[in-house]
PDB file of C-alpha atoms and ligand atoms in Angstrom:
ATOM      1  CA  UNK A   1     -16.850 -17.766  -3.016  1.00 50.00           C
ATOM      2  CA  UNK A   2     -16.410 -14.656  -0.851  1.00 53.00           C
ATOM      3  CA  UNK A   3     -12.830 -13.628  -0.201  1.00 72.00           C
ATOM      4  CA  UNK A   4     -12.023 -13.700   3.477  1.00 83.00           C
ATOM      5  CA  UNK A   5     -10.084 -10.969   5.211  1.00 89.00           C
ATOM      6  CA  UNK A   6      -7.427 -12.292   7.592  1.00 95.00           C
ATOM      7  CA  UNK A   7      -8.391 -10.825  11.000  1.00 96.00           C
ATOM      8  CA  UNK A   8      -7.050 -10.829  14.534  1.00 95.00           C
ATOM      9  CA  UNK A   9      -8.992  -9.738  17.612  1.00 95.00           C
ATOM     10  CA  UNK A  10      -6.603  -7.323  19.308  1.00 95.00           C
ATOM     11  CA  UNK A  11      -8.404  -7.487  22.650  1.00 94.00           C
ATOM     12  CA  UNK A  12      -8.038 -11.258  22.708  1.00 93.00           C
ATOM     13  CA  UNK A  13      -4.440 -11.278  21.390  1.00 91.00           C
ATOM     14  CA  UNK A  14      -2.295  -8.598  22.963  1.00 90.00           C
ATOM     15  CA  UNK A  15      -4.560  -5.773  24.088  1.00 95.00           C
ATOM     16  CA  UNK A  16      -2.334  -2.722  24.180  1.00 97.00           C
ATOM     17  CA  UNK A  17       0.652  -4.820  23.000  1.00 97.00           C
ATOM     18  CA  UNK A  18       0.972  -6.031  19.419  1.00 97.00           C
ATOM     19  CA  UNK A  19       1.330  -9.798  19.267  1.00 96.00           C
ATOM     20  CA  UNK A  20       4.235  -9.508  16.819  1.00 96.00           C
ATOM     21  CA  UNK A  21       4.655 -13.249  16.220  1.00 96.00           C
ATOM     22  CA  UNK A  22       0.967 -13.710  15.448  1.00 96.00           C
ATOM     23  CA  UNK A  23       0.869 -10.651  13.196  1.00 97.00           C
ATOM     24  CA  UNK A  24       4.008 -11.791  11.325  1.00 97.00           C
ATOM     25  CA  UNK A  25       2.487 -15.221  10.855  1.00 96.00           C
ATOM     26  CA  UNK A  26      -0.689 -13.702   9.386  1.00 96.00           C
ATOM     27  CA  UNK A  27       1.341 -11.423   7.100  1.00 97.00           C
ATOM     28  CA  UNK A  28       3.436 -14.390   5.895  1.00 96.00           C
ATOM     29  CA  UNK A  29       0.308 -16.470   5.247  1.00 96.00           C
ATOM     30  CA  UNK A  30      -1.910 -13.980   3.431  1.00 96.00           C
ATOM     31  CA  UNK A  31       0.107 -10.762   3.027  1.00 97.00           C
ATOM     32  CA  UNK A  32      -2.273  -8.769   5.230  1.00 98.00           C
ATOM     33  CA  UNK A  33      -4.049  -8.723   8.603  1.00 98.00           C
ATOM     34  CA  UNK A  34      -6.892  -6.665   9.925  1.00 98.00           C
ATOM     35  CA  UNK A  35      -6.686  -6.006  13.670  1.00 97.00           C
ATOM     36  CA  UNK A  36     -10.190  -5.519  15.052  1.00 97.00           C
ATOM     37  CA  UNK A  37     -11.312  -4.371  18.497  1.00 97.00           C
ATOM     38  CA  UNK A  38      -8.116  -2.381  19.060  1.00 97.00           C
ATOM     39  CA  UNK A  39      -8.468  -0.852  22.536  1.00 96.00           C
ATOM     40  CA  UNK A  40      -8.305   2.864  23.315  1.00 95.00           C
ATOM     41  CA  UNK A  41      -4.790   3.740  24.381  1.00 96.00           C
ATOM     42  CA  UNK A  42      -3.127   1.537  21.750  1.00 97.00           C
ATOM     43  CA  UNK A  43       0.028   3.352  20.662  1.00 98.00           C
ATOM     44  CA  UNK A  44      -0.007   2.736  16.916  1.00 98.00           C
ATOM     45  CA  UNK A  45       3.478   4.023  16.166  1.00 98.00           C
ATOM     46  CA  UNK A  46       5.213   2.338  19.119  1.00 98.00           C
ATOM     47  CA  UNK A  47       3.492  -0.982  18.543  1.00 98.00           C
ATOM     48  CA  UNK A  48       3.493  -1.175  14.732  1.00 98.00           C
ATOM     49  CA  UNK A  49       7.149  -0.157  14.421  1.00 98.00           C
ATOM     50  CA  UNK A  50       8.003  -3.387  16.230  1.00 97.00           C
ATOM     51  CA  UNK A  51       7.444  -4.895  12.768  1.00 98.00           C
ATOM     52  CA  UNK A  52      10.101  -2.592  11.289  1.00 97.00           C
ATOM     53  CA  UNK A  53      11.407   0.971  11.683  1.00 97.00           C
ATOM     54  CA  UNK A  54       9.183   3.830  10.575  1.00 98.00           C
ATOM     55  CA  UNK A  55       9.801   5.254   7.099  1.00 97.00           C
ATOM     56  CA  UNK A  56       9.231   9.038   7.189  1.00 95.00           C
ATOM     57  CA  UNK A  57       7.792  10.967   4.272  1.00 85.00           C
ATOM     58  CA  UNK A  58      10.051  13.341   2.319  1.00 81.00           C
ATOM     59  CA  UNK A  59       8.899  16.150   4.638  1.00 85.00           C
ATOM     60  CA  UNK A  60       9.855  14.148   7.743  1.00 90.00           C
ATOM     61  CA  UNK A  61       6.294  13.266   8.751  1.00 95.00           C
ATOM     62  CA  UNK A  62       6.045   9.742  10.192  1.00 97.00           C
ATOM     63  CA  UNK A  63       2.257   9.424  10.466  1.00 97.00           C
ATOM     64  CA  UNK A  64       0.411  10.787   7.478  1.00 95.00           C
ATOM     65  CA  UNK A  65      -3.170  11.931   7.677  1.00 95.00           C
ATOM     66  CA  UNK A  66      -5.265  10.566   4.769  1.00 94.00           C
ATOM     67  CA  UNK A  67      -8.376  12.684   4.363  1.00 93.00           C
ATOM     68  CA  UNK A  68     -10.004  14.933   1.772  1.00 93.00           C
ATOM     69  CA  UNK A  69      -8.421  18.340   1.421  1.00 91.00           C
ATOM     70  CA  UNK A  70     -11.144  21.001   1.047  1.00 89.00           C
ATOM     71  CA  UNK A  71      -8.966  22.673  -1.587  1.00 89.00           C
ATOM     72  CA  UNK A  72      -8.773  19.534  -3.785  1.00 89.00           C
ATOM     73  CA  UNK A  73     -11.794  18.664  -5.912  1.00 89.00           C
ATOM     74  CA  UNK A  74     -12.291  15.428  -7.827  1.00 89.00           C
ATOM     75  CA  UNK A  75     -11.067  16.774 -11.151  1.00 88.00           C
ATOM     76  CA  UNK A  76      -7.559  15.547 -10.337  1.00 85.00           C
ATOM     77  CA  UNK A  77      -6.230  12.099  -9.419  1.00 85.00           C
ATOM     78  CA  UNK A  78      -5.032  12.471  -5.809  1.00 83.00           C
ATOM     79  CA  UNK A  79      -5.420  10.605  -2.497  1.00 85.00           C
ATOM     80  CA  UNK A  80      -6.570  13.913  -0.957  1.00 88.00           C
ATOM     81  CA  UNK A  81      -9.997  13.860  -2.586  1.00 91.00           C
ATOM     82  CA  UNK A  82     -12.776  11.223  -2.646  1.00 93.00           C
ATOM     83  CA  UNK A  83     -12.094   9.483  -5.967  1.00 92.00           C
ATOM     84  CA  UNK A  84     -11.331   5.816  -6.448  1.00 92.00           C
ATOM     85  CA  UNK A  85      -7.590   5.165  -6.364  1.00 92.00           C
ATOM     86  CA  UNK A  86      -6.045   2.694  -8.776  1.00 95.00           C
ATOM     87  CA  UNK A  87      -4.197  -0.428  -7.709  1.00 97.00           C
ATOM     88  CA  UNK A  88      -0.568   0.270  -6.767  1.00 97.00           C
ATOM     89  CA  UNK A  89       2.166  -0.555  -4.313  1.00 98.00           C
ATOM     90  CA  UNK A  90       3.476   2.196  -2.107  1.00 96.00           C
ATOM     91  CA  UNK A  91       6.671   4.059  -3.046  1.00 95.00           C
ATOM     92  CA  UNK A  92       7.054   2.219  -6.356  1.00 94.00           C
ATOM     93  CA  UNK A  93       8.712   5.308  -7.831  1.00 92.00           C
ATOM     94  CA  UNK A  94      11.122   6.289  -5.053  1.00 93.00           C
ATOM     95  CA  UNK A  95      14.786   5.407  -4.532  1.00 93.00           C
ATOM     96  CA  UNK A  96      15.736   2.354  -2.499  1.00 93.00           C
ATOM     97  CA  UNK A  97      13.584  -0.570  -1.438  1.00 95.00           C
ATOM     98  CA  UNK A  98       9.882   0.220  -0.922  1.00 97.00           C
ATOM     99  CA  UNK A  99       8.612   0.164   2.671  1.00 98.00           C
ATOM    100  CA  UNK A 100       7.977  -3.443   3.672  1.00 98.00           C
ATOM    101  CA  UNK A 101       4.770  -2.836   5.587  1.00 98.00           C
ATOM    102  CA  UNK A 102       1.987  -0.304   5.447  1.00 98.00           C
ATOM    103  CA  UNK A 103      -0.620   0.276   8.168  1.00 98.00           C
ATOM    104  CA  UNK A 104      -3.841   2.263   8.004  1.00 98.00           C
ATOM    105  CA  UNK A 105      -6.068   3.036  10.935  1.00 98.00           C
ATOM    106  CA  UNK A 106      -9.209   5.089  11.211  1.00 97.00           C
ATOM    107  CA  UNK A 107      -9.884   8.337  13.052  1.00 96.00           C
ATOM    108  CA  UNK A 108     -13.292   8.942  11.466  1.00 95.00           C
ATOM    109  CA  UNK A 109     -15.069   6.350   9.395  1.00 93.00           C
ATOM    110  CA  UNK A 110     -16.966   7.399   6.259  1.00 90.00           C
ATOM    111  CA  UNK A 111     -20.721   7.071   6.430  1.00 93.00           C
ATOM    112  CA  UNK A 112     -22.563   5.793   3.402  1.00 94.00           C
ATOM    113  CA  UNK A 113     -21.197   3.655   0.585  1.00 93.00           C
ATOM    114  CA  UNK A 114     -17.583   3.350  -0.454  1.00 95.00           C
ATOM    115  CA  UNK A 115     -14.217   4.188   1.114  1.00 95.00           C
ATOM    116  CA  UNK A 116     -13.043   0.607   1.517  1.00 96.00           C
ATOM    117  CA  UNK A 117      -9.358  -0.157   1.212  1.00 97.00           C
ATOM    118  CA  UNK A 118      -8.894  -2.917  -1.368  1.00 97.00           C
ATOM    119  CA  UNK A 119      -6.017  -5.424  -1.558  1.00 98.00           C
ATOM    120  CA  UNK A 120      -4.826  -8.192  -3.862  1.00 98.00           C
ATOM    121  CA  UNK A 121      -1.825 -10.513  -3.834  1.00 98.00           C
ATOM    122  CA  UNK A 122       0.761  -9.467  -6.405  1.00 98.00           C
ATOM    123  CA  UNK A 123       2.873 -12.593  -5.759  1.00 98.00           C
ATOM    124  CA  UNK A 124      -0.048 -14.638  -7.067  1.00 97.00           C
ATOM    125  CA  UNK A 125      -0.447 -12.206  -9.963  1.00 98.00           C
ATOM    126  CA  UNK A 126       3.181 -12.388 -11.125  1.00 98.00           C
ATOM    127  CA  UNK A 127       3.253 -16.175 -10.634  1.00 98.00           C
ATOM    128  CA  UNK A 128       0.550 -16.361 -13.274  1.00 98.00           C
ATOM    129  CA  UNK A 129       2.433 -14.336 -15.871  1.00 98.00           C
ATOM    130  CA  UNK A 130       4.048 -16.131 -18.811  1.00 98.00           C
ATOM    131  CA  UNK A 131       7.646 -17.104 -17.754  1.00 98.00           C
ATOM    132  CA  UNK A 132       9.169 -15.179 -20.641  1.00 98.00           C
ATOM    133  CA  UNK A 133       7.328 -11.982 -19.623  1.00 98.00           C
ATOM    134  CA  UNK A 134       8.322 -12.409 -15.990  1.00 98.00           C
ATOM    135  CA  UNK A 135      11.979 -12.889 -16.995  1.00 98.00           C
ATOM    136  CA  UNK A 136      11.878  -9.675 -18.990  1.00 98.00           C
ATOM    137  CA  UNK A 137      10.306  -7.819 -16.047  1.00 98.00           C
ATOM    138  CA  UNK A 138      13.089  -9.008 -13.753  1.00 98.00           C
ATOM    139  CA  UNK A 139      15.797  -7.976 -16.241  1.00 98.00           C
ATOM    140  CA  UNK A 140      14.426  -4.543 -17.185  1.00 98.00           C
ATOM    141  CA  UNK A 141      15.098  -1.489 -14.988  1.00 97.00           C
ATOM    142  CA  UNK A 142      13.005   1.644 -15.262  1.00 97.00           C
ATOM    143  CA  UNK A 143      13.934   5.260 -14.533  1.00 96.00           C
ATOM    144  CA  UNK A 144      11.908   7.363 -12.112  1.00 95.00           C
ATOM    145  CA  UNK A 145      12.094  11.018 -11.093  1.00 93.00           C
ATOM    146  CA  UNK A 146       9.904  13.076  -8.700  1.00 90.00           C
ATOM    147  CA  UNK A 147       6.470  14.357  -9.645  1.00 86.00           C
ATOM    148  CA  UNK A 148       6.283  18.021 -10.571  1.00 86.00           C
ATOM    149  CA  UNK A 149       4.714  18.768  -7.161  1.00 83.00           C
ATOM    150  CA  UNK A 150       7.560  17.050  -5.279  1.00 86.00           C
ATOM    151  CA  UNK A 151      10.173  18.727  -7.461  1.00 89.00           C
ATOM    152  CA  UNK A 152       8.625  22.127  -6.589  1.00 91.00           C
ATOM    153  CA  UNK A 153       9.044  21.319  -2.903  1.00 89.00           C
ATOM    154  CA  UNK A 154      12.775  20.730  -3.458  1.00 90.00           C
ATOM    155  CA  UNK A 155      12.840  16.942  -3.734  1.00 90.00           C
ATOM    156  CA  UNK A 156      15.331  15.756  -6.340  1.00 93.00           C
ATOM    157  CA  UNK A 157      16.349  12.213  -7.310  1.00 94.00           C
ATOM    158  CA  UNK A 158      16.777   9.902 -10.248  1.00 95.00           C
ATOM    159  CA  UNK A 159      16.490   6.189  -9.562  1.00 95.00           C
ATOM    160  CA  UNK A 160      16.312   2.973 -11.528  1.00 96.00           C
ATOM    161  CA  UNK A 161      14.749  -0.289 -10.449  1.00 96.00           C
ATOM    162  CA  UNK A 162      12.864  -3.223 -11.932  1.00 97.00           C
ATOM    163  CA  UNK A 163       9.175  -3.955 -11.326  1.00 98.00           C
ATOM    164  CA  UNK A 164       9.943  -7.437 -10.046  1.00 98.00           C
ATOM    165  CA  UNK A 165      13.110  -8.183  -8.074  1.00 97.00           C
ATOM    166  CA  UNK A 166      14.513 -10.487  -5.403  1.00 96.00           C
ATOM    167  CA  UNK A 167      15.796  -8.816  -2.285  1.00 94.00           C
ATOM    168  CA  UNK A 168      17.403 -10.790   0.575  1.00 88.00           C
ATOM    169  CA  UNK A 169      15.445 -13.860  -0.486  1.00 91.00           C
ATOM    170  CA  UNK A 170      12.102 -12.080  -0.667  1.00 95.00           C
ATOM    171  CA  UNK A 171      10.251 -11.012  -3.798  1.00 98.00           C
ATOM    172  CA  UNK A 172       9.609  -7.284  -4.246  1.00 98.00           C
ATOM    173  CA  UNK A 173       6.810  -6.414  -6.643  1.00 98.00           C
ATOM    174  CA  UNK A 174       6.342  -2.773  -7.621  1.00 98.00           C
ATOM    175  CA  UNK A 175       3.059  -1.834  -9.201  1.00 98.00           C
ATOM    176  CA  UNK A 176       2.737   1.746 -10.511  1.00 96.00           C
ATOM    177  CA  UNK A 177      -0.633   3.478 -10.528  1.00 92.00           C
ATOM    178  CA  UNK A 178       0.160   5.591 -13.581  1.00 86.00           C
ATOM    179  CA  UNK A 179       2.342   5.881 -16.652  1.00 81.00           C
ATOM    180  CA  UNK A 180       4.671   8.633 -15.522  1.00 83.00           C
ATOM    181  CA  UNK A 181       7.787   6.451 -15.646  1.00 91.00           C
ATOM    182  CA  UNK A 182      10.490   7.972 -17.827  1.00 90.00           C
ATOM    183  CA  UNK A 183      10.940   4.665 -19.702  1.00 94.00           C
ATOM    184  CA  UNK A 184       7.285   3.664 -19.988  1.00 95.00           C
ATOM    185  CA  UNK A 185       7.119   0.964 -22.669  1.00 96.00           C
ATOM    186  CA  UNK A 186       5.023  -1.897 -24.030  1.00 97.00           C
ATOM    187  CA  UNK A 187       6.392  -4.318 -21.404  1.00 97.00           C
ATOM    188  CA  UNK A 188       5.164  -2.047 -18.580  1.00 97.00           C
ATOM    189  CA  UNK A 189       1.855  -1.375 -20.368  1.00 96.00           C
ATOM    190  CA  UNK A 190       1.165  -5.103 -20.631  1.00 97.00           C
ATOM    191  CA  UNK A 191       2.144  -5.622 -16.966  1.00 98.00           C
ATOM    192  CA  UNK A 192      -0.164  -2.831 -15.780  1.00 97.00           C
ATOM    193  CA  UNK A 193      -3.082  -4.017 -17.879  1.00 97.00           C
ATOM    194  CA  UNK A 194      -2.737  -7.607 -16.650  1.00 98.00           C
ATOM    195  CA  UNK A 195      -2.252  -6.452 -13.032  1.00 98.00           C
ATOM    196  CA  UNK A 196      -5.339  -4.253 -13.145  1.00 98.00           C
ATOM    197  CA  UNK A 197      -7.401  -7.128 -14.519  1.00 98.00           C
ATOM    198  CA  UNK A 198      -6.036  -9.389 -11.766  1.00 98.00           C
ATOM    199  CA  UNK A 199      -6.813  -6.779  -9.118  1.00 98.00           C
ATOM    200  CA  UNK A 200     -10.413  -6.256 -10.332  1.00 97.00           C
ATOM    201  CA  UNK A 201     -11.000  -9.998 -10.171  1.00 97.00           C
ATOM    202  CA  UNK A 202      -9.210 -10.879  -6.916  1.00 97.00           C
ATOM    203  CA  UNK A 203      -9.353  -7.830  -4.634  1.00 97.00           C
ATOM    204  CA  UNK A 204     -10.798  -8.035  -1.191  1.00 96.00           C
ATOM    205  CA  UNK A 205     -12.307  -4.965   0.425  1.00 96.00           C
ATOM    206  CA  UNK A 206     -11.838  -3.819   4.003  1.00 96.00           C
ATOM    207  CA  UNK A 207     -13.830  -1.054   5.605  1.00 96.00           C
ATOM    208  CA  UNK A 208     -11.488   0.107   8.349  1.00 97.00           C
ATOM    209  CA  UNK A 209     -13.468   0.751  11.513  1.00 96.00           C
ATOM    210  CA  UNK A 210     -12.545   3.334  14.137  1.00 95.00           C
ATOM    211  CA  UNK A 211     -11.264   0.488  16.309  1.00 95.00           C
ATOM    212  CA  UNK A 212      -9.430  -1.262  13.461  1.00 97.00           C
ATOM    213  CA  UNK A 213      -5.925  -1.325  11.950  1.00 98.00           C
ATOM    214  CA  UNK A 214      -5.170  -2.797   8.547  1.00 98.00           C
ATOM    215  CA  UNK A 215      -1.551  -3.939   8.024  1.00 98.00           C
ATOM    216  CA  UNK A 216      -0.134  -5.381   4.853  1.00 98.00           C
ATOM    217  CA  UNK A 217       3.109  -6.449   3.223  1.00 98.00           C
ATOM    218  CA  UNK A 218       3.800  -3.739   0.664  1.00 98.00           C
ATOM    219  CA  UNK A 219       6.321  -5.939  -1.196  1.00 98.00           C
ATOM    220  CA  UNK A 220       3.503  -8.429  -1.805  1.00 98.00           C
ATOM    221  CA  UNK A 221       0.118  -6.681  -1.861  1.00 98.00           C
ATOM    222  CA  UNK A 222      -1.300  -4.161  -4.303  1.00 98.00           C
ATOM    223  CA  UNK A 223      -3.777  -1.794  -2.743  1.00 98.00           C
ATOM    224  CA  UNK A 224      -6.349   0.766  -3.805  1.00 97.00           C
ATOM    225  CA  UNK A 225      -9.352   2.658  -2.491  1.00 96.00           C
ATOM    226  CA  UNK A 226     -13.023   2.682  -3.430  1.00 95.00           C
ATOM    227  CA  UNK A 227     -14.557   6.097  -4.056  1.00 94.00           C
ATOM    228  CA  UNK A 228     -16.636   7.564  -1.246  1.00 94.00           C
ATOM    229  CA  UNK A 229     -18.861  10.570  -0.571  1.00 93.00           C
ATOM    230  CA  UNK A 230     -18.461  11.394   3.160  1.00 92.00           C
ATOM    231  CA  UNK A 231     -15.639  13.953   3.247  1.00 94.00           C
ATOM    232  CA  UNK A 232     -15.173  13.448   6.989  1.00 94.00           C
ATOM    233  CA  UNK A 233     -13.378  10.148   6.243  1.00 94.00           C
ATOM    234  CA  UNK A 234     -10.049  10.322   8.057  1.00 96.00           C
ATOM    235  CA  UNK A 235      -7.409   7.603   8.162  1.00 96.00           C
ATOM    236  CA  UNK A 236      -3.806   7.621   9.343  1.00 97.00           C
ATOM    237  CA  UNK A 237      -0.950   5.908   7.554  1.00 97.00           C
ATOM    238  CA  UNK A 238       2.375   4.520   8.761  1.00 98.00           C
ATOM    239  CA  UNK A 239       5.088   2.933   6.629  1.00 98.00           C
ATOM    240  CA  UNK A 240       7.643   0.481   8.007  1.00 98.00           C
ATOM    241  CA  UNK A 241      10.954  -0.630   6.527  1.00 97.00           C
ATOM    242  CA  UNK A 242      12.166  -4.195   6.151  1.00 95.00           C
ATOM    243  CA  UNK A 243      14.212  -5.242   9.142  1.00 86.00           C
ATOM    244  CA  UNK A 244      16.925  -7.019   7.173  1.00 73.00           C
TER     245      UNK A 244
HETATM  246 FE1  LIG Q 301      -1.197   3.939  -1.480  1.00 91.04          FE
END
């Protein structure tokens, strides 16, 4: 059975105003919503931050451009080239709670195959884990430090957090895209392997159009990207904190 993307027609529901109640209802039901037919003049930052305050990057940037960097070839694993990205949740390795919501919209759509954003429900994934494994994941905290690139730019931290935790009555699932955790162990290896299998089986794919905005609950959804070839592909990203 094809997996259906939860969509809202922005022209029909809100126009230049985000229908926050309707968007929240969609996010609560499926963990994501794709706004289609978003009119010209829609103020992405002003409207989307009605879901929660913007979370700036370490360099203070609020809206991040996601597009291939001419200086970055595909020999490295980075968002700034055209390779497939592995399933992950955003900011799994940073101090504090991860951003609650993530939004992507499109400046220039890629032509040709690939470039879809893919999503799968990590709440459903962890609910299917053996109870003993889930209990160990809740009890175990892992240590994270900045990547070498971030450290070179002056960012310094050391944080510890579990991969699955309850926060103000909501479940927070962190899903790393690599094994750079300081305490990487067999428990995490098993979790990543099972999560990647789940993602491959259950992901849905969204090709974000130039009039579209994809929003998801980053505490609940893993996301990734299919490889693409058109280097003009240009998206913009905004992260929003939980309101509580
Ligand atoms: Fe990401």
